[in-house]
Protein backbone atom coordinates (compact mmCIF):
# COMPACT_ATOMS: atom_id res chain seq x y z
CA UNK A 1 0.00 0.00 0.00
CA UNK A 2 1.48 3.35 -0.98
CA UNK A 3 1.22 6.68 0.84
CA UNK A 4 -1.72 7.97 -1.19
CA UNK A 5 -3.71 4.79 -0.52
CA UNK A 6 -3.08 5.21 3.20
CA UNK A 7 -4.14 8.86 3.00
CA UNK A 8 -7.32 7.97 1.13
CA UNK A 9 -8.18 5.18 3.58
CA UNK A 10 -7.81 7.59 6.52
CA UNK A 11 -9.38 10.63 4.86
CA UNK A 12 -12.41 10.37 7.19
CA UNK A 13 -10.06 11.37 10.04
CA UNK A 14 -9.01 14.49 8.13
CA UNK A 15 -12.67 15.40 7.61
CA UNK A 16 -13.43 14.82 11.31
CA UNK A 17 -10.56 17.15 12.30
CA UNK A 18 -11.91 19.82 9.96
CA UNK A 19 -15.32 19.66 11.64
CA UNK A 20 -13.86 20.86 14.95
CA UNK A 21 -13.95 24.60 14.23
CA UNK A 22 -16.66 26.81 12.75
CA UNK A 23 -16.36 27.59 9.06
CA UNK A 24 -14.96 31.01 8.27
CA UNK A 25 -13.42 33.08 5.49
CA UNK A 26 -10.14 31.39 4.59
CA UNK A 27 -7.30 32.77 2.50
CA UNK A 28 -5.96 29.30 1.53
CA UNK A 29 -2.54 30.63 0.48
CA UNK A 30 -1.12 32.36 3.54
CA UNK A 31 2.62 32.57 3.12
CA UNK A 32 5.13 35.35 3.58
CA UNK A 33 4.82 36.63 0.00
CA UNK A 34 1.07 37.14 0.53
CA UNK A 35 1.29 39.05 3.80
CA UNK A 36 2.04 42.73 4.24
CA UNK A 37 2.51 44.36 7.62
CA UNK A 38 2.07 47.98 8.48
CA UNK A 39 2.57 50.01 11.62
CA UNK A 40 -0.65 51.56 12.85
CA UNK A 41 -1.34 53.64 15.97
CA UNK A 42 -2.81 50.53 17.60
CA UNK A 43 0.26 48.42 16.72
CA UNK A 44 1.36 46.20 13.83
CA UNK A 45 -1.33 45.49 11.24
CA UNK A 46 -1.53 42.21 9.34
CA UNK A 47 -2.65 42.65 5.69
CA UNK A 48 -3.08 39.47 3.63
CA UNK A 49 -3.05 40.00 -0.16
CA UNK A 50 -3.73 37.75 -3.20
CA UNK A 51 -7.13 36.34 -2.31
CA UNK A 52 -7.41 34.24 -5.51
CA UNK A 53 -7.73 30.95 -3.60
CA UNK A 54 -9.98 32.32 -0.83
CA UNK A 55 -13.24 30.73 0.14
CA UNK A 56 -15.53 29.72 2.97
CA UNK A 57 -14.72 26.65 5.04
CA UNK A 58 -12.74 25.25 7.94
CA UNK A 59 -9.72 27.43 8.72
CA UNK A 60 -7.28 24.48 8.60
CA UNK A 61 -5.45 25.62 5.47
CA UNK A 62 -4.62 28.96 7.12
CA UNK A 63 -3.54 27.40 10.41
CA UNK A 64 -0.55 25.35 9.23
CA UNK A 65 2.46 26.16 11.36
CA UNK A 66 0.73 28.43 13.87
CA UNK A 67 0.87 28.16 17.64
CA UNK A 68 -2.39 26.33 18.35
CA UNK A 69 -2.60 27.49 21.97
CA UNK A 70 -2.26 31.17 21.00
CA UNK A 71 -4.90 30.85 18.29
CA UNK A 72 -7.25 29.03 20.67
CA UNK A 73 -6.71 31.72 23.28
CA UNK A 74 -7.66 34.38 20.72
CA UNK A 75 -10.82 32.67 19.41
CA UNK A 76 -12.31 30.90 22.41
CA UNK A 77 -14.27 33.94 23.57
CA UNK A 78 -15.95 34.19 20.16
CA UNK A 79 -16.23 30.39 19.77
CA UNK A 80 -16.68 29.14 23.37
CA UNK A 81 -17.33 25.53 22.31
CA UNK A 82 -13.95 25.19 20.59
CA UNK A 83 -11.39 23.07 22.43
CA UNK A 84 -7.62 23.32 22.12
CA UNK A 85 -7.54 19.81 20.62
CA UNK A 86 -9.91 21.04 17.86
CA UNK A 87 -7.41 23.75 16.92
CA UNK A 88 -4.49 21.32 17.12
CA UNK A 89 -6.31 18.94 14.76
CA UNK A 90 -6.82 21.70 12.22
CA UNK A 91 -3.17 22.80 12.47
CA UNK A 92 -2.19 19.23 11.57
CA UNK A 93 -4.68 19.16 8.69
CA UNK A 94 -3.45 22.52 7.44
CA UNK A 95 0.09 21.17 7.36
CA UNK A 96 -1.14 18.13 5.42
CA UNK A 97 -3.00 20.38 2.95
CA UNK A 98 0.15 22.48 2.38
CA UNK A 99 2.15 19.34 1.61
CA UNK A 100 -0.53 18.01 -0.74
CA UNK A 101 -0.69 21.26 -2.70
CA UNK A 102 3.12 21.26 -2.96
CA UNK A 103 2.97 17.75 -4.45
CA UNK A 104 0.26 18.92 -6.85
CA UNK A 105 2.30 21.90 -8.07
CA UNK A 106 5.43 19.78 -8.45
CA UNK A 107 3.45 17.18 -10.42
CA UNK A 108 2.27 19.90 -12.82
CA UNK A 109 5.86 21.10 -13.22
CA UNK A 110 7.08 17.58 -13.97
CA UNK A 111 4.31 16.89 -16.48
CA UNK A 112 4.98 20.13 -18.35
CA UNK A 113 8.67 19.26 -18.68
CSV table of C-alpha atoms in Angstrom, one decimal:
chain,number,residue,atom,x,y,z
A,1,UNK,CA,0.0,0.0,0.0
A,2,UNK,CA,1.5,3.3,-1.0
A,3,UNK,CA,1.2,6.7,0.8
A,4,UNK,CA,-1.7,8.0,-1.2
A,5,UNK,CA,-3.7,4.8,-0.5
A,6,UNK,CA,-3.1,5.2,3.2
A,7,UNK,CA,-4.1,8.9,3.0
A,8,UNK,CA,-7.3,8.0,1.1
A,9,UNK,CA,-8.2,5.2,3.6
A,10,UNK,CA,-7.8,7.6,6.5
A,11,UNK,CA,-9.4,10.6,4.9
A,12,UNK,CA,-12.4,10.4,7.2
A,13,UNK,CA,-10.1,11.4,10.0
A,14,UNK,CA,-9.0,14.5,8.1
A,15,UNK,CA,-12.7,15.4,7.6
A,16,UNK,CA,-13.4,14.8,11.3
A,17,UNK,CA,-10.6,17.1,12.3
A,18,UNK,CA,-11.9,19.8,10.0
A,19,UNK,CA,-15.3,19.7,11.6
A,20,UNK,CA,-13.9,20.9,15.0
A,21,UNK,CA,-14.0,24.6,14.2
A,22,UNK,CA,-16.7,26.8,12.8
A,23,UNK,CA,-16.4,27.6,9.1
A,24,UNK,CA,-15.0,31.0,8.3
A,25,UNK,CA,-13.4,33.1,5.5
A,26,UNK,CA,-10.1,31.4,4.6
A,27,UNK,CA,-7.3,32.8,2.5
A,28,UNK,CA,-6.0,29.3,1.5
A,29,UNK,CA,-2.5,30.6,0.5
A,30,UNK,CA,-1.1,32.4,3.5
A,31,UNK,CA,2.6,32.6,3.1
A,32,UNK,CA,5.1,35.3,3.6
A,33,UNK,CA,4.8,36.6,0.0
A,34,UNK,CA,1.1,37.1,0.5
A,35,UNK,CA,1.3,39.0,3.8
A,36,UNK,CA,2.0,42.7,4.2
A,37,UNK,CA,2.5,44.4,7.6
A,38,UNK,CA,2.1,48.0,8.5
A,39,UNK,CA,2.6,50.0,11.6
A,40,UNK,CA,-0.6,51.6,12.8
A,41,UNK,CA,-1.3,53.6,16.0
A,42,UNK,CA,-2.8,50.5,17.6
A,43,UNK,CA,0.3,48.4,16.7
A,44,UNK,CA,1.4,46.2,13.8
A,45,UNK,CA,-1.3,45.5,11.2
A,46,UNK,CA,-1.5,42.2,9.3
A,47,UNK,CA,-2.7,42.6,5.7
A,48,UNK,CA,-3.1,39.5,3.6
A,49,UNK,CA,-3.1,40.0,-0.2
A,50,UNK,CA,-3.7,37.8,-3.2
A,51,UNK,CA,-7.1,36.3,-2.3
A,52,UNK,CA,-7.4,34.2,-5.5
A,53,UNK,CA,-7.7,31.0,-3.6
A,54,UNK,CA,-10.0,32.3,-0.8
A,55,UNK,CA,-13.2,30.7,0.1
A,56,UNK,CA,-15.5,29.7,3.0
A,57,UNK,CA,-14.7,26.7,5.0
A,58,UNK,CA,-12.7,25.2,7.9
A,59,UNK,CA,-9.7,27.4,8.7
A,60,UNK,CA,-7.3,24.5,8.6
A,61,UNK,CA,-5.5,25.6,5.5
A,62,UNK,CA,-4.6,29.0,7.1
A,63,UNK,CA,-3.5,27.4,10.4
A,64,UNK,CA,-0.6,25.3,9.2
A,65,UNK,CA,2.5,26.2,11.4
A,66,UNK,CA,0.7,28.4,13.9
A,67,UNK,CA,0.9,28.2,17.6
A,68,UNK,CA,-2.4,26.3,18.3
A,69,UNK,CA,-2.6,27.5,22.0
A,70,UNK,CA,-2.3,31.2,21.0
A,71,UNK,CA,-4.9,30.9,18.3
A,72,UNK,CA,-7.2,29.0,20.7
A,73,UNK,CA,-6.7,31.7,23.3
A,74,UNK,CA,-7.7,34.4,20.7
A,75,UNK,CA,-10.8,32.7,19.4
A,76,UNK,CA,-12.3,30.9,22.4
A,77,UNK,CA,-14.3,33.9,23.6
A,78,UNK,CA,-15.9,34.2,20.2
A,79,UNK,CA,-16.2,30.4,19.8
A,80,UNK,CA,-16.7,29.1,23.4
A,81,UNK,CA,-17.3,25.5,22.3
A,82,UNK,CA,-14.0,25.2,20.6
A,83,UNK,CA,-11.4,23.1,22.4
A,84,UNK,CA,-7.6,23.3,22.1
A,85,UNK,CA,-7.5,19.8,20.6
A,86,UNK,CA,-9.9,21.0,17.9
A,87,UNK,CA,-7.4,23.7,16.9
A,88,UNK,CA,-4.5,21.3,17.1
A,89,UNK,CA,-6.3,18.9,14.8
A,90,UNK,CA,-6.8,21.7,12.2
A,91,UNK,CA,-3.2,22.8,12.5
A,92,UNK,CA,-2.2,19.2,11.6
A,93,UNK,CA,-4.7,19.2,8.7
A,94,UNK,CA,-3.5,22.5,7.4
A,95,UNK,CA,0.1,21.2,7.4
A,96,UNK,CA,-1.1,18.1,5.4
A,97,UNK,CA,-3.0,20.4,2.9
A,98,UNK,CA,0.1,22.5,2.4
A,99,UNK,CA,2.1,19.3,1.6
A,100,UNK,CA,-0.5,18.0,-0.7
A,101,UNK,CA,-0.7,21.3,-2.7
A,102,UNK,CA,3.1,21.3,-3.0
A,103,UNK,CA,3.0,17.7,-4.4
A,104,UNK,CA,0.3,18.9,-6.9
A,105,UNK,CA,2.3,21.9,-8.1
A,106,UNK,CA,5.4,19.8,-8.4
A,107,UNK,CA,3.5,17.2,-10.4
A,108,UNK,CA,2.3,19.9,-12.8
A,109,UNK,CA,5.9,21.1,-13.2
A,110,UNK,CA,7.1,17.6,-14.0
A,111,UNK,CA,4.3,16.9,-16.5
A,112,UNK,CA,5.0,20.1,-18.4
A,113,UNK,CA,8.7,19.3,-18.7
